[in-house]
mmCIF file of C-alpha atoms in Angstrom:
data_model
loop_
_atom_site.group_PDB
_atom_site.id
_atom_site.type_symbol
_atom_site.label_atom_id
_atom_site.label_comp_id
_atom_site.label_asym_id
_atom_site.label_seq_id
_atom_site.Cartn_x
_atom_site.Cartn_y
_atom_site.Cartn_z
ATOM 1 C CA UNK A 1098 -42.376 40.012 43.096
ATOM 2 C CA UNK A 1099 -40.869 37.456 45.444
ATOM 3 C CA UNK A 1100 -37.407 37.878 43.888
ATOM 4 C CA UNK A 1101 -37.591 41.611 44.325
ATOM 5 C CA UNK A 1102 -38.347 41.163 47.984
ATOM 6 C CA UNK A 1103 -35.473 38.765 48.303
ATOM 7 C CA UNK A 1104 -33.120 41.157 46.608
ATOM 8 C CA UNK A 1105 -34.095 43.880 49.042
ATOM 9 C CA UNK A 1106 -34.110 41.649 52.116
ATOM 10 C CA UNK A 1107 -32.241 38.424 52.669
ATOM 11 C CA UNK A 1108 -30.184 38.368 49.474
ATOM 12 C CA UNK A 1109 -26.971 40.324 48.986
ATOM 13 C CA UNK A 1110 -27.893 43.873 47.894
ATOM 14 C CA UNK A 1111 -27.001 44.724 44.297
ATOM 15 C CA UNK A 1112 -25.310 47.986 43.366
ATOM 16 C CA UNK A 1113 -27.781 50.068 41.268
ATOM 17 C CA UNK A 1114 -27.150 49.962 37.509
ATOM 18 C CA UNK A 1115 -27.861 53.694 37.130
ATOM 19 C CA UNK A 1116 -25.333 54.535 39.877
ATOM 20 C CA UNK A 1117 -22.434 53.124 37.867
ATOM 21 C CA UNK A 1118 -20.236 55.981 36.708
ATOM 22 C CA UNK A 1119 -18.854 55.805 33.141
ATOM 23 C CA UNK A 1120 -18.359 52.551 31.180
ATOM 24 C CA UNK A 1121 -21.211 53.634 28.794
ATOM 25 C CA UNK A 1122 -20.131 51.160 26.109
ATOM 26 C CA UNK A 1123 -20.465 48.187 28.428
ATOM 27 C CA UNK A 1124 -23.784 49.401 29.794
ATOM 28 C CA UNK A 1125 -25.140 49.913 26.311
ATOM 29 C CA UNK A 1126 -24.192 46.415 25.126
ATOM 30 C CA UNK A 1127 -25.817 44.824 28.176
ATOM 31 C CA UNK A 1128 -29.048 46.830 27.770
ATOM 32 C CA UNK A 1129 -29.288 45.966 24.066
ATOM 33 C CA UNK A 1130 -28.993 42.231 24.849
ATOM 34 C CA UNK A 1131 -31.809 42.530 27.432
ATOM 35 C CA UNK A 1132 -33.976 44.251 24.772
ATOM 36 C CA UNK A 1133 -33.188 41.608 22.199
ATOM 37 C CA UNK A 1134 -31.611 38.367 23.563
ATOM 38 C CA UNK A 1135 -31.161 37.132 19.986
ATOM 39 C CA UNK A 1136 -28.226 39.545 19.592
ATOM 40 C CA UNK A 1137 -26.222 36.724 21.115
ATOM 41 C CA UNK A 1138 -24.599 37.984 24.313
ATOM 42 C CA UNK A 1139 -21.690 40.192 25.196
ATOM 43 C CA UNK A 1140 -17.904 39.615 25.773
ATOM 44 C CA UNK A 1141 -16.546 42.265 28.137
ATOM 45 C CA UNK A 1142 -12.808 42.640 28.312
ATOM 46 C CA UNK A 1143 -10.957 45.147 30.416
ATOM 47 C CA UNK A 1144 -8.570 45.904 33.234
ATOM 48 C CA UNK A 1145 -8.952 44.561 36.723
ATOM 49 C CA UNK A 1146 -11.154 46.658 39.057
ATOM 50 C CA UNK A 1147 -13.081 48.429 36.301
ATOM 51 C CA UNK A 1148 -16.531 47.373 37.466
ATOM 52 C CA UNK A 1149 -17.163 44.512 34.943
ATOM 53 C CA UNK A 1150 -18.720 42.112 37.395
ATOM 54 C CA UNK A 1151 -20.501 44.894 39.361
ATOM 55 C CA UNK A 1152 -22.156 46.178 36.207
ATOM 56 C CA UNK A 1153 -23.284 42.751 34.956
ATOM 57 C CA UNK A 1154 -24.756 41.819 38.340
ATOM 58 C CA UNK A 1155 -26.446 45.216 38.568
ATOM 59 C CA UNK A 1156 -28.381 44.247 35.472
ATOM 60 C CA UNK A 1157 -30.595 41.902 37.662
ATOM 61 C CA UNK A 1158 -32.737 44.866 38.802
ATOM 62 C CA UNK A 1159 -33.598 45.830 35.196
ATOM 63 C CA UNK A 1160 -34.601 42.442 33.920
ATOM 64 C CA UNK A 1161 -38.235 42.224 32.828
ATOM 65 C CA UNK A 1162 -40.757 39.712 34.134
ATOM 66 C CA UNK A 1163 -41.735 36.603 32.105
ATOM 67 C CA UNK A 1164 -44.450 33.981 32.432
ATOM 68 C CA UNK A 1165 -43.219 30.523 33.410
ATOM 69 C CA UNK A 1166 -44.825 27.160 34.195
ATOM 70 C CA UNK A 1167 -44.988 27.057 38.053
ATOM 71 C CA UNK A 1168 -42.617 24.428 39.532
ATOM 72 C CA UNK A 1169 -40.820 23.683 36.228
ATOM 73 C CA UNK A 1170 -36.970 23.554 36.689
ATOM 74 C CA UNK A 1171 -36.425 24.818 33.172
ATOM 75 C CA UNK A 1172 -38.516 27.986 33.389
ATOM 76 C CA UNK A 1173 -40.656 26.687 30.516
ATOM 77 C CA UNK A 1174 -42.941 29.036 28.701
ATOM 78 C CA UNK A 1175 -46.670 28.223 29.035
ATOM 79 C CA UNK A 1176 -47.247 29.288 25.399
ATOM 80 C CA UNK A 1177 -44.197 28.825 23.219
ATOM 81 C CA UNK A 1178 -43.530 25.097 22.452
ATOM 82 C CA UNK A 1179 -39.921 25.975 21.557
ATOM 83 C CA UNK A 1180 -39.392 27.158 25.143
ATOM 84 C CA UNK A 1181 -41.013 24.101 26.797
ATOM 85 C CA UNK A 1182 -39.357 21.125 28.441
ATOM 86 C CA UNK A 1183 -40.333 17.708 27.207
ATOM 87 C CA UNK A 1184 -42.470 17.052 30.266
ATOM 88 C CA UNK A 1185 -44.417 20.379 29.845
ATOM 89 C CA UNK A 1186 -44.965 19.703 26.174
ATOM 90 C CA UNK A 1187 -46.477 16.354 27.027
ATOM 91 C CA UNK A 1188 -48.765 18.022 29.515
ATOM 92 C CA UNK A 1189 -49.956 20.492 26.877
ATOM 93 C CA UNK A 1190 -50.557 17.576 24.411
ATOM 94 C CA UNK A 1191 -52.692 15.904 27.070
ATOM 95 C CA UNK A 1192 -54.687 19.136 27.300
ATOM 96 C CA UNK A 1193 -53.661 19.582 30.957
ATOM 97 C CA UNK A 1194 -54.086 23.046 32.329
ATOM 98 C CA UNK A 1195 -50.686 24.478 33.239
ATOM 99 C CA UNK A 1196 -50.154 26.502 36.486
ATOM 100 C CA UNK A 1197 -48.652 29.821 35.379
ATOM 101 C CA UNK A 1198 -46.395 32.051 37.475
ATOM 102 C CA UNK A 1199 -44.642 35.360 36.768
ATOM 103 C CA UNK A 1200 -40.986 35.778 37.684
ATOM 104 C CA UNK A 1201 -38.102 38.024 36.810
ATOM 105 C CA UNK A 1202 -35.621 36.724 34.231
ATOM 106 C CA UNK A 1203 -32.942 34.630 36.008
ATOM 107 C CA UNK A 1204 -29.258 35.549 36.145
ATOM 108 C CA UNK A 1205 -27.034 32.509 36.813
ATOM 109 C CA UNK A 1206 -23.362 32.847 37.790
ATOM 110 C CA UNK A 1207 -21.132 30.113 36.465
ATOM 111 C CA UNK A 1208 -18.146 29.531 38.849
ATOM 112 C CA UNK A 1209 -14.706 29.004 37.289
ATOM 113 C CA UNK A 1210 -14.323 25.610 38.989
ATOM 114 C CA UNK A 1211 -17.700 24.214 37.714
ATOM 115 C CA UNK A 1212 -17.616 20.665 36.370
ATOM 116 C CA UNK A 1213 -19.395 19.609 33.231
ATOM 117 C CA UNK A 1214 -22.026 17.709 35.376
ATOM 118 C CA UNK A 1215 -22.686 20.910 37.336
ATOM 119 C CA UNK A 1216 -23.150 22.913 34.159
ATOM 120 C CA UNK A 1217 -25.122 20.414 32.035
ATOM 121 C CA UNK A 1218 -26.914 18.326 34.657
ATOM 122 C CA UNK A 1219 -26.638 14.629 35.502
ATOM 123 C CA UNK A 1220 -28.679 11.462 34.869
ATOM 124 C CA UNK A 1221 -29.279 9.109 37.813
ATOM 125 C CA UNK A 1222 -28.500 5.841 36.021
ATOM 126 C CA UNK A 1223 -29.390 3.674 39.082
ATOM 127 C CA UNK A 1224 -32.880 5.209 39.251
ATOM 128 C CA UNK A 1225 -33.325 5.056 35.498
ATOM 129 C CA UNK A 1226 -32.535 1.302 35.510
ATOM 130 C CA UNK A 1227 -34.444 0.289 38.644
ATOM 131 C CA UNK A 1228 -37.503 2.456 38.271
ATOM 132 C CA UNK A 1229 -37.553 2.877 34.494
ATOM 133 C CA UNK A 1230 -37.733 6.630 34.636
ATOM 134 C CA UNK A 1231 -35.381 9.261 33.184
ATOM 135 C CA UNK A 1232 -34.102 10.664 36.481
ATOM 136 C CA UNK A 1233 -32.483 13.987 35.578
ATOM 137 C CA UNK A 1234 -30.833 16.428 37.938
ATOM 138 C CA UNK A 1235 -30.818 19.822 36.163
ATOM 139 C CA UNK A 1236 -27.636 21.868 35.984
ATOM 140 C CA UNK A 1237 -26.847 25.554 35.526
ATOM 141 C CA UNK A 1238 -27.928 25.538 31.901
ATOM 142 C CA UNK A 1239 -31.383 24.493 32.961
ATOM 143 C CA UNK A 1240 -31.657 27.300 35.483
ATOM 144 C CA UNK A 1241 -30.341 29.792 32.911
ATOM 145 C CA UNK A 1242 -32.961 28.936 30.313
ATOM 146 C CA UNK A 1243 -34.835 32.089 29.189
ATOM 147 C CA UNK A 1244 -32.389 34.083 31.352
ATOM 148 C CA UNK A 1245 -28.769 35.192 31.559
ATOM 149 C CA UNK A 1246 -25.703 33.038 32.113
ATOM 150 C CA UNK A 1247 -22.744 35.078 33.404
ATOM 151 C CA UNK A 1248 -19.121 33.672 33.258
ATOM 152 C CA UNK A 1249 -16.609 35.835 34.980
ATOM 153 C CA UNK A 1250 -12.986 35.322 33.776
ATOM 154 C CA UNK A 1251 -14.384 33.406 30.788
ATOM 155 C CA UNK A 1252 -10.941 33.351 29.194
ATOM 156 C CA UNK A 1253 -9.696 31.167 32.074
ATOM 157 C CA UNK A 1254 -12.541 28.683 31.634
ATOM 158 C CA UNK A 1255 -11.705 25.238 30.256
ATOM 159 C CA UNK A 1256 -12.061 25.286 26.448
ATOM 160 C CA UNK A 1257 -14.292 22.231 26.586
ATOM 161 C CA UNK A 1258 -16.739 23.986 28.873
ATOM 162 C CA UNK A 1259 -16.694 27.102 26.775
ATOM 163 C CA UNK A 1260 -17.582 24.970 23.658
ATOM 164 C CA UNK A 1261 -20.481 23.433 25.657
ATOM 165 C CA UNK A 1262 -21.792 26.857 26.690
ATOM 166 C CA UNK A 1263 -21.506 28.263 23.119
ATOM 167 C CA UNK A 1264 -23.073 25.251 21.470
ATOM 168 C CA UNK A 1265 -26.074 25.503 23.864
ATOM 169 C CA UNK A 1266 -26.281 29.239 23.366
ATOM 170 C CA UNK A 1267 -26.325 28.786 19.556
ATOM 171 C CA UNK A 1268 -28.673 25.831 19.388
ATOM 172 C CA UNK A 1269 -30.938 26.700 22.325
ATOM 173 C CA UNK A 1270 -30.790 23.092 23.597
ATOM 174 C CA UNK A 1271 -28.702 21.136 26.038
ATOM 175 C CA UNK A 1272 -28.377 17.383 25.620
ATOM 176 C CA UNK A 1273 -27.003 15.080 28.273
ATOM 177 C CA UNK A 1274 -26.098 11.483 27.352
ATOM 178 C CA UNK A 1275 -25.019 8.696 29.695
ATOM 179 C CA UNK A 1276 -24.999 4.909 29.356
ATOM 180 C CA UNK A 1277 -27.315 4.999 26.343
ATOM 181 C CA UNK A 1278 -29.813 7.367 28.039
ATOM 182 C CA UNK A 1279 -30.292 10.795 26.426
ATOM 183 C CA UNK A 1280 -32.142 13.784 27.811
ATOM 184 C CA UNK A 1281 -32.590 17.134 26.120
ATOM 185 C CA UNK A 1282 -33.994 20.415 27.497
ATOM 186 C CA UNK A 1283 -34.281 23.989 26.192
ATOM 187 C CA UNK A 1284 -31.323 26.177 27.127
ATOM 188 C CA UNK A 1285 -31.896 29.561 25.573
ATOM 189 C CA UNK A 1286 -29.975 32.212 27.426
ATOM 190 C CA UNK A 1287 -27.988 35.410 27.029
ATOM 191 C CA UNK A 1288 -24.332 34.541 27.474
ATOM 192 C CA UNK A 1289 -22.214 37.273 29.108
ATOM 193 C CA UNK A 1290 -18.516 36.693 29.628
ATOM 194 C CA UNK A 1291 -15.981 39.008 31.166
ATOM 195 C CA UNK A 1292 -12.196 38.835 31.507
ATOM 196 C CA UNK A 1293 -8.834 40.543 31.703
ATOM 197 C CA UNK A 1294 -6.889 40.469 28.397
ATOM 198 C CA UNK A 1295 -3.588 40.207 30.339
ATOM 199 C CA UNK A 1296 -4.683 36.714 31.374
ATOM 200 C CA UNK A 1297 -5.195 35.610 27.740
ATOM 201 C CA UNK A 1298 -7.684 36.096 24.930
ATOM 202 C CA UNK A 1299 -10.359 33.698 23.745
ATOM 203 C CA UNK A 1300 -9.789 31.866 20.475
ATOM 204 C CA UNK A 1301 -11.145 33.844 17.488
ATOM 205 C CA UNK A 1302 -13.643 31.020 16.749
ATOM 206 C CA UNK A 1303 -15.105 31.373 20.269
ATOM 207 C CA UNK A 1304 -15.074 35.162 20.226
ATOM 208 C CA UNK A 1305 -17.114 35.134 17.036
ATOM 209 C CA UNK A 1306 -19.918 33.338 18.842
ATOM 210 C CA UNK A 1307 -20.440 36.310 21.196
ATOM 211 C CA UNK A 1308 -22.840 38.861 19.638
ATOM 212 C CA UNK A 1309 -21.145 42.002 20.890
ATOM 213 C CA UNK A 1310 -17.707 42.886 22.367
ATOM 214 C CA UNK A 1311 -17.280 45.721 24.946
ATOM 215 C CA UNK A 1312 -13.918 47.107 26.013
ATOM 216 C CA UNK A 1313 -13.562 48.808 29.385
ATOM 217 C CA UNK A 1314 -10.705 50.821 30.661
ATOM 218 C CA UNK A 1315 -9.667 52.431 33.958
ATOM 219 C CA UNK A 1316 -11.209 55.838 34.477
ATOM 220 C CA UNK A 1317 -8.479 58.488 34.167
ATOM 221 C CA UNK A 1318 -10.307 61.644 35.295
ATOM 222 C CA UNK A 1319 -9.428 62.260 38.989
ATOM 223 C CA UNK A 1320 -12.834 63.855 39.710
ATOM 224 C CA UNK A 1321 -14.686 60.801 38.352
ATOM 225 C CA UNK A 1322 -12.429 58.475 40.289
ATOM 226 C CA UNK A 1323 -13.204 60.356 43.454
ATOM 227 C CA UNK A 1324 -16.981 60.126 42.667
ATOM 228 C CA UNK A 1325 -16.718 56.348 42.072
ATOM 229 C CA UNK A 1326 -14.862 55.835 45.383
ATOM 230 C CA UNK A 1327 -17.366 57.959 47.339
ATOM 231 C CA UNK A 1328 -20.368 56.149 45.783
ATOM 232 C CA UNK A 1329 -18.904 52.771 46.571
ATOM 233 C CA UNK A 1330 -18.183 53.834 50.124
ATOM 234 C CA UNK A 1331 -21.768 55.013 50.616
ATOM 235 C CA UNK A 1332 -23.165 51.798 49.231
ATOM 236 C CA UNK A 1333 -20.958 49.664 51.455
ATOM 237 C CA UNK A 1334 -21.926 51.696 54.490
ATOM 238 C CA UNK A 1335 -25.685 51.441 53.954
ATOM 239 C CA UNK A 1336 -26.779 49.519 50.854
ATOM 240 C CA UNK A 1337 -30.512 49.905 51.434
ATOM 241 C CA UNK A 1338 -30.600 53.695 51.760
ATOM 242 C CA UNK A 1339 -28.128 54.046 48.860
ATOM 243 C CA UNK A 1340 -30.410 51.956 46.623
ATOM 244 C CA UNK A 1341 -33.442 54.110 47.638
ATOM 245 C CA UNK A 1342 -31.716 57.166 46.177
ATOM 246 C CA UNK A 1343 -31.741 55.490 42.791
ATOM 247 C CA UNK A 1344 -35.204 54.042 42.822
ATOM 248 C CA UNK A 1345 -36.577 56.734 40.372
ATOM 249 C CA UNK A 1346 -33.733 56.403 37.828
ATOM 250 C CA UNK A 1347 -33.864 52.631 38.010
ATOM 251 C CA UNK A 1348 -37.624 52.611 37.362
ATOM 252 C CA UNK A 1349 -37.217 55.063 34.467
ATOM 253 C CA UNK A 1350 -34.598 52.841 32.867
ATOM 254 C CA UNK A 1351 -36.653 49.676 33.484
ATOM 255 C CA UNK A 1352 -39.714 51.273 31.851
ATOM 256 C CA UNK A 1353 -37.616 52.388 28.904
ATOM 257 C CA UNK A 1354 -36.289 48.851 28.435
ATOM 258 C CA UNK A 1355 -39.840 47.377 28.702
ATOM 259 C CA UNK A 1356 -41.107 49.866 26.044
ATOM 260 C CA UNK A 1357 -38.160 48.989 23.757
ATOM 261 C CA UNK A 1358 -38.948 45.263 24.086
ATOM 262 C CA UNK A 1359 -42.641 45.982 23.307
ATOM 263 C CA UNK A 1360 -41.882 47.929 20.059
ATOM 264 C CA UNK A 1361 -38.870 45.893 18.894
ATOM 265 C CA UNK A 1362 -40.899 43.722 16.497
ATOM 266 C CA UNK A 1363 -42.100 46.898 14.746
ATOM 267 C CA UNK A 1364 -38.535 48.329 14.140
ATOM 268 C CA UNK A 1365 -37.444 48.268 10.517
ATOM 269 C CA UNK A 1366 -33.993 48.730 8.905
ATOM 270 C CA UNK A 1367 -34.355 50.449 5.504
ATOM 271 C CA UNK A 1368 -33.037 48.256 2.595
ATOM 272 C CA UNK A 1369 -30.274 50.707 1.613
ATOM 273 C CA UNK A 1370 -28.936 50.723 5.181
ATOM 274 C CA UNK A 1371 -28.960 46.901 5.269
ATOM 275 C CA UNK A 1372 -26.939 46.803 2.049
ATOM 276 C CA UNK A 1373 -24.404 49.204 3.521
ATOM 277 C CA UNK A 1374 -24.087 47.154 6.674
ATOM 278 C CA UNK A 1375 -23.243 44.114 4.562
ATOM 279 C CA UNK A 1376 -20.872 46.170 2.443
ATOM 280 C CA UNK A 1377 -18.940 47.208 5.600
ATOM 281 C CA UNK A 1378 -18.746 43.573 6.755
ATOM 282 C CA UNK A 1379 -17.625 42.431 3.295
ATOM 283 C CA UNK A 1380 -14.906 45.084 2.898
ATOM 284 C CA UNK A 1381 -13.591 44.351 6.386
ATOM 285 C CA UNK A 1382 -13.350 40.711 5.366
ATOM 286 C CA UNK A 1383 -15.514 39.512 8.260
ATOM 287 C CA UNK A 1384 -15.942 35.683 8.007
ATOM 288 C CA UNK A 1385 -19.470 34.361 7.745
ATOM 289 C CA UNK A 1386 -22.710 36.380 8.113
ATOM 290 C CA UNK A 1387 -22.924 36.594 11.891
ATOM 291 C CA UNK A 1388 -21.526 40.090 11.810
ATOM 292 C CA UNK A 1389 -24.209 41.266 9.390
ATOM 293 C CA UNK A 1390 -27.002 39.621 11.424
ATOM 294 C CA UNK A 1391 -25.829 40.976 14.795
ATOM 295 C CA UNK A 1392 -25.314 44.511 13.408
ATOM 296 C CA UNK A 1393 -28.883 44.573 12.115
ATOM 297 C CA UNK A 1394 -30.380 43.265 15.394
ATOM 298 C CA UNK A 1395 -28.281 45.501 17.620
ATOM 299 C CA UNK A 1396 -29.150 48.667 15.586
ATOM 300 C CA UNK A 1397 -32.895 47.737 15.751
ATOM 301 C CA UNK A 1398 -32.562 47.311 19.536
ATOM 302 C CA UNK A 1399 -30.735 50.618 19.839
ATOM 303 C CA UNK A 1400 -33.494 52.412 17.793
ATOM 304 C CA UNK A 1401 -36.159 50.823 20.000
ATOM 305 C CA UNK A 1402 -34.296 52.007 23.140
ATOM 306 C CA UNK A 1403 -34.536 55.504 21.710
ATOM 307 C CA UNK A 1404 -38.347 54.976 21.168
ATOM 308 C CA UNK A 1405 -38.180 54.827 17.364
ATOM 309 C CA UNK A 1406 -39.381 52.248 14.876
ATOM 310 C CA UNK A 1407 -37.021 53.009 12.017
ATOM 311 C CA UNK A 1408 -33.219 52.566 12.149
ATOM 312 C CA UNK A 1409 -31.012 55.431 11.155
ATOM 313 C CA UNK A 1410 -27.373 55.513 10.084
ATOM 314 C CA UNK A 1411 -26.540 57.010 13.477
ATOM 315 C CA UNK A 1412 -28.031 53.900 15.221
ATOM 316 C CA UNK A 1413 -25.802 51.662 13.167
ATOM 317 C CA UNK A 1414 -22.783 53.829 13.869
ATOM 318 C CA UNK A 1415 -23.419 53.609 17.579
ATOM 319 C CA UNK A 1416 -23.383 49.760 17.689
ATOM 320 C CA UNK A 1417 -21.326 48.546 14.747
ATOM 321 C CA UNK A 1418 -17.850 48.698 16.372
ATOM 322 C CA UNK A 1419 -19.080 46.493 19.207
ATOM 323 C CA UNK A 1420 -20.621 44.040 16.717
ATOM 324 C CA UNK A 1421 -17.617 43.696 14.428
ATOM 325 C CA UNK A 1422 -14.244 44.504 16.021
ATOM 326 C CA UNK A 1423 -13.824 41.030 17.661
ATOM 327 C CA UNK A 1424 -14.534 39.418 14.331
ATOM 328 C CA UNK A 1425 -11.533 40.986 12.588
ATOM 329 C CA UNK A 1426 -8.926 38.836 14.226
ATOM 330 C CA UNK A 1427 -7.527 36.058 11.984
ATOM 331 C CA UNK A 1428 -4.495 35.191 14.154
ATOM 332 C CA UNK A 1429 -5.030 34.168 17.845
ATOM 333 C CA UNK A 1430 -1.951 36.191 18.728
ATOM 334 C CA UNK A 1431 -3.406 39.431 17.370
ATOM 335 C CA UNK A 1432 -4.967 41.887 19.801
ATOM 336 C CA UNK A 1433 -8.513 43.074 19.230
ATOM 337 C CA UNK A 1434 -8.874 46.394 17.423
ATOM 338 C CA UNK A 1435 -10.314 49.209 19.492
ATOM 339 C CA UNK A 1436 -13.000 49.757 16.796
ATOM 340 C CA UNK A 1437 -11.213 52.394 14.718
ATOM 341 C CA UNK A 1438 -10.992 50.064 11.649
ATOM 342 C CA UNK A 1439 -14.757 49.558 11.832
ATOM 343 C CA UNK A 1440 -15.483 53.304 12.323
ATOM 344 C CA UNK A 1441 -13.159 54.245 9.399
ATOM 345 C CA UNK A 1442 -14.847 51.713 7.092
ATOM 346 C CA UNK A 1443 -18.328 52.815 8.271
ATOM 347 C CA UNK A 1444 -17.505 56.439 7.501
ATOM 348 C CA UNK A 1445 -16.228 55.495 4.039
ATOM 349 C CA UNK A 1446 -19.302 53.336 3.084
ATOM 350 C CA UNK A 1447 -21.984 55.535 4.742
ATOM 351 C CA UNK A 1448 -20.361 58.793 3.408
ATOM 352 C CA UNK A 1449 -19.520 60.277 6.787
ATOM 353 C CA UNK A 1450 -16.738 62.856 6.864
ATOM 354 C CA UNK A 1451 -14.194 62.207 9.677
#
């Protein structure tokens, strides 16, 4: 609750998620990743000034609460050993009672100019040698554990840093080594990247590591553009009263996400639909099995968001273009398909008439 108070008081006010006009595809991808972080994050590409950063940062208000070990810099779970730091695990093995606190899931912004030390953390060699302790200064990956790591303009980030982020996101661990001293800590986070395709695309191998891909474009409808400008003007003039207007819709969406997270483990994908998902991936010549896995997970999260425990073909149709289109590029110079190839193949395999 402290974070909520901070967001309303001292901290910079956040534009309400439910006040964002349009960009339904981007919003859906973000919500599905909050429901099931194992989907693997979102890559959002689109024109400048289309609300990419605003939408991602608006997600903060919708994030559910989690239990953490009080005072732990890695947001360790008090129950799950896989989500515990080494120190917390030792305390559990010693049968020590852990102080438990509740906090909202973290969202950490990674600045473009961040160094590897800032991202991964540093080891104080002098302290380690003189005092014989592993003195570790946690970085952004530690703060992002069990939360969200957001990289704006990810396509401008140094390739080496992108590799570090994706390796941590895939393995769930960050390892820092220096002068023969090695420290590891859990680093499980939802990786969200955004960028402008005019400034360059990510390598296909890196794109494949993002669970979903959302494309955003500039709104063309004059009426909608006027509405967006008016809403932004009202928010800038009085953020607090503007946010109050959306309290009800924000709570409704938050409750819907919480309910979806609660029933997610009960959601099933019928065998015949799983076979068809894999058939679509195979016929589109998608490398590896990540496309199959993400399509299954995203369709389950989508069904849970609708309040259902069985996935339908319509659920798969809603998410499949976002799960596969960025995996179709074989040549780094190719542009990403808008999703029509995926939709056409889906219609063919699932027997939908166009």
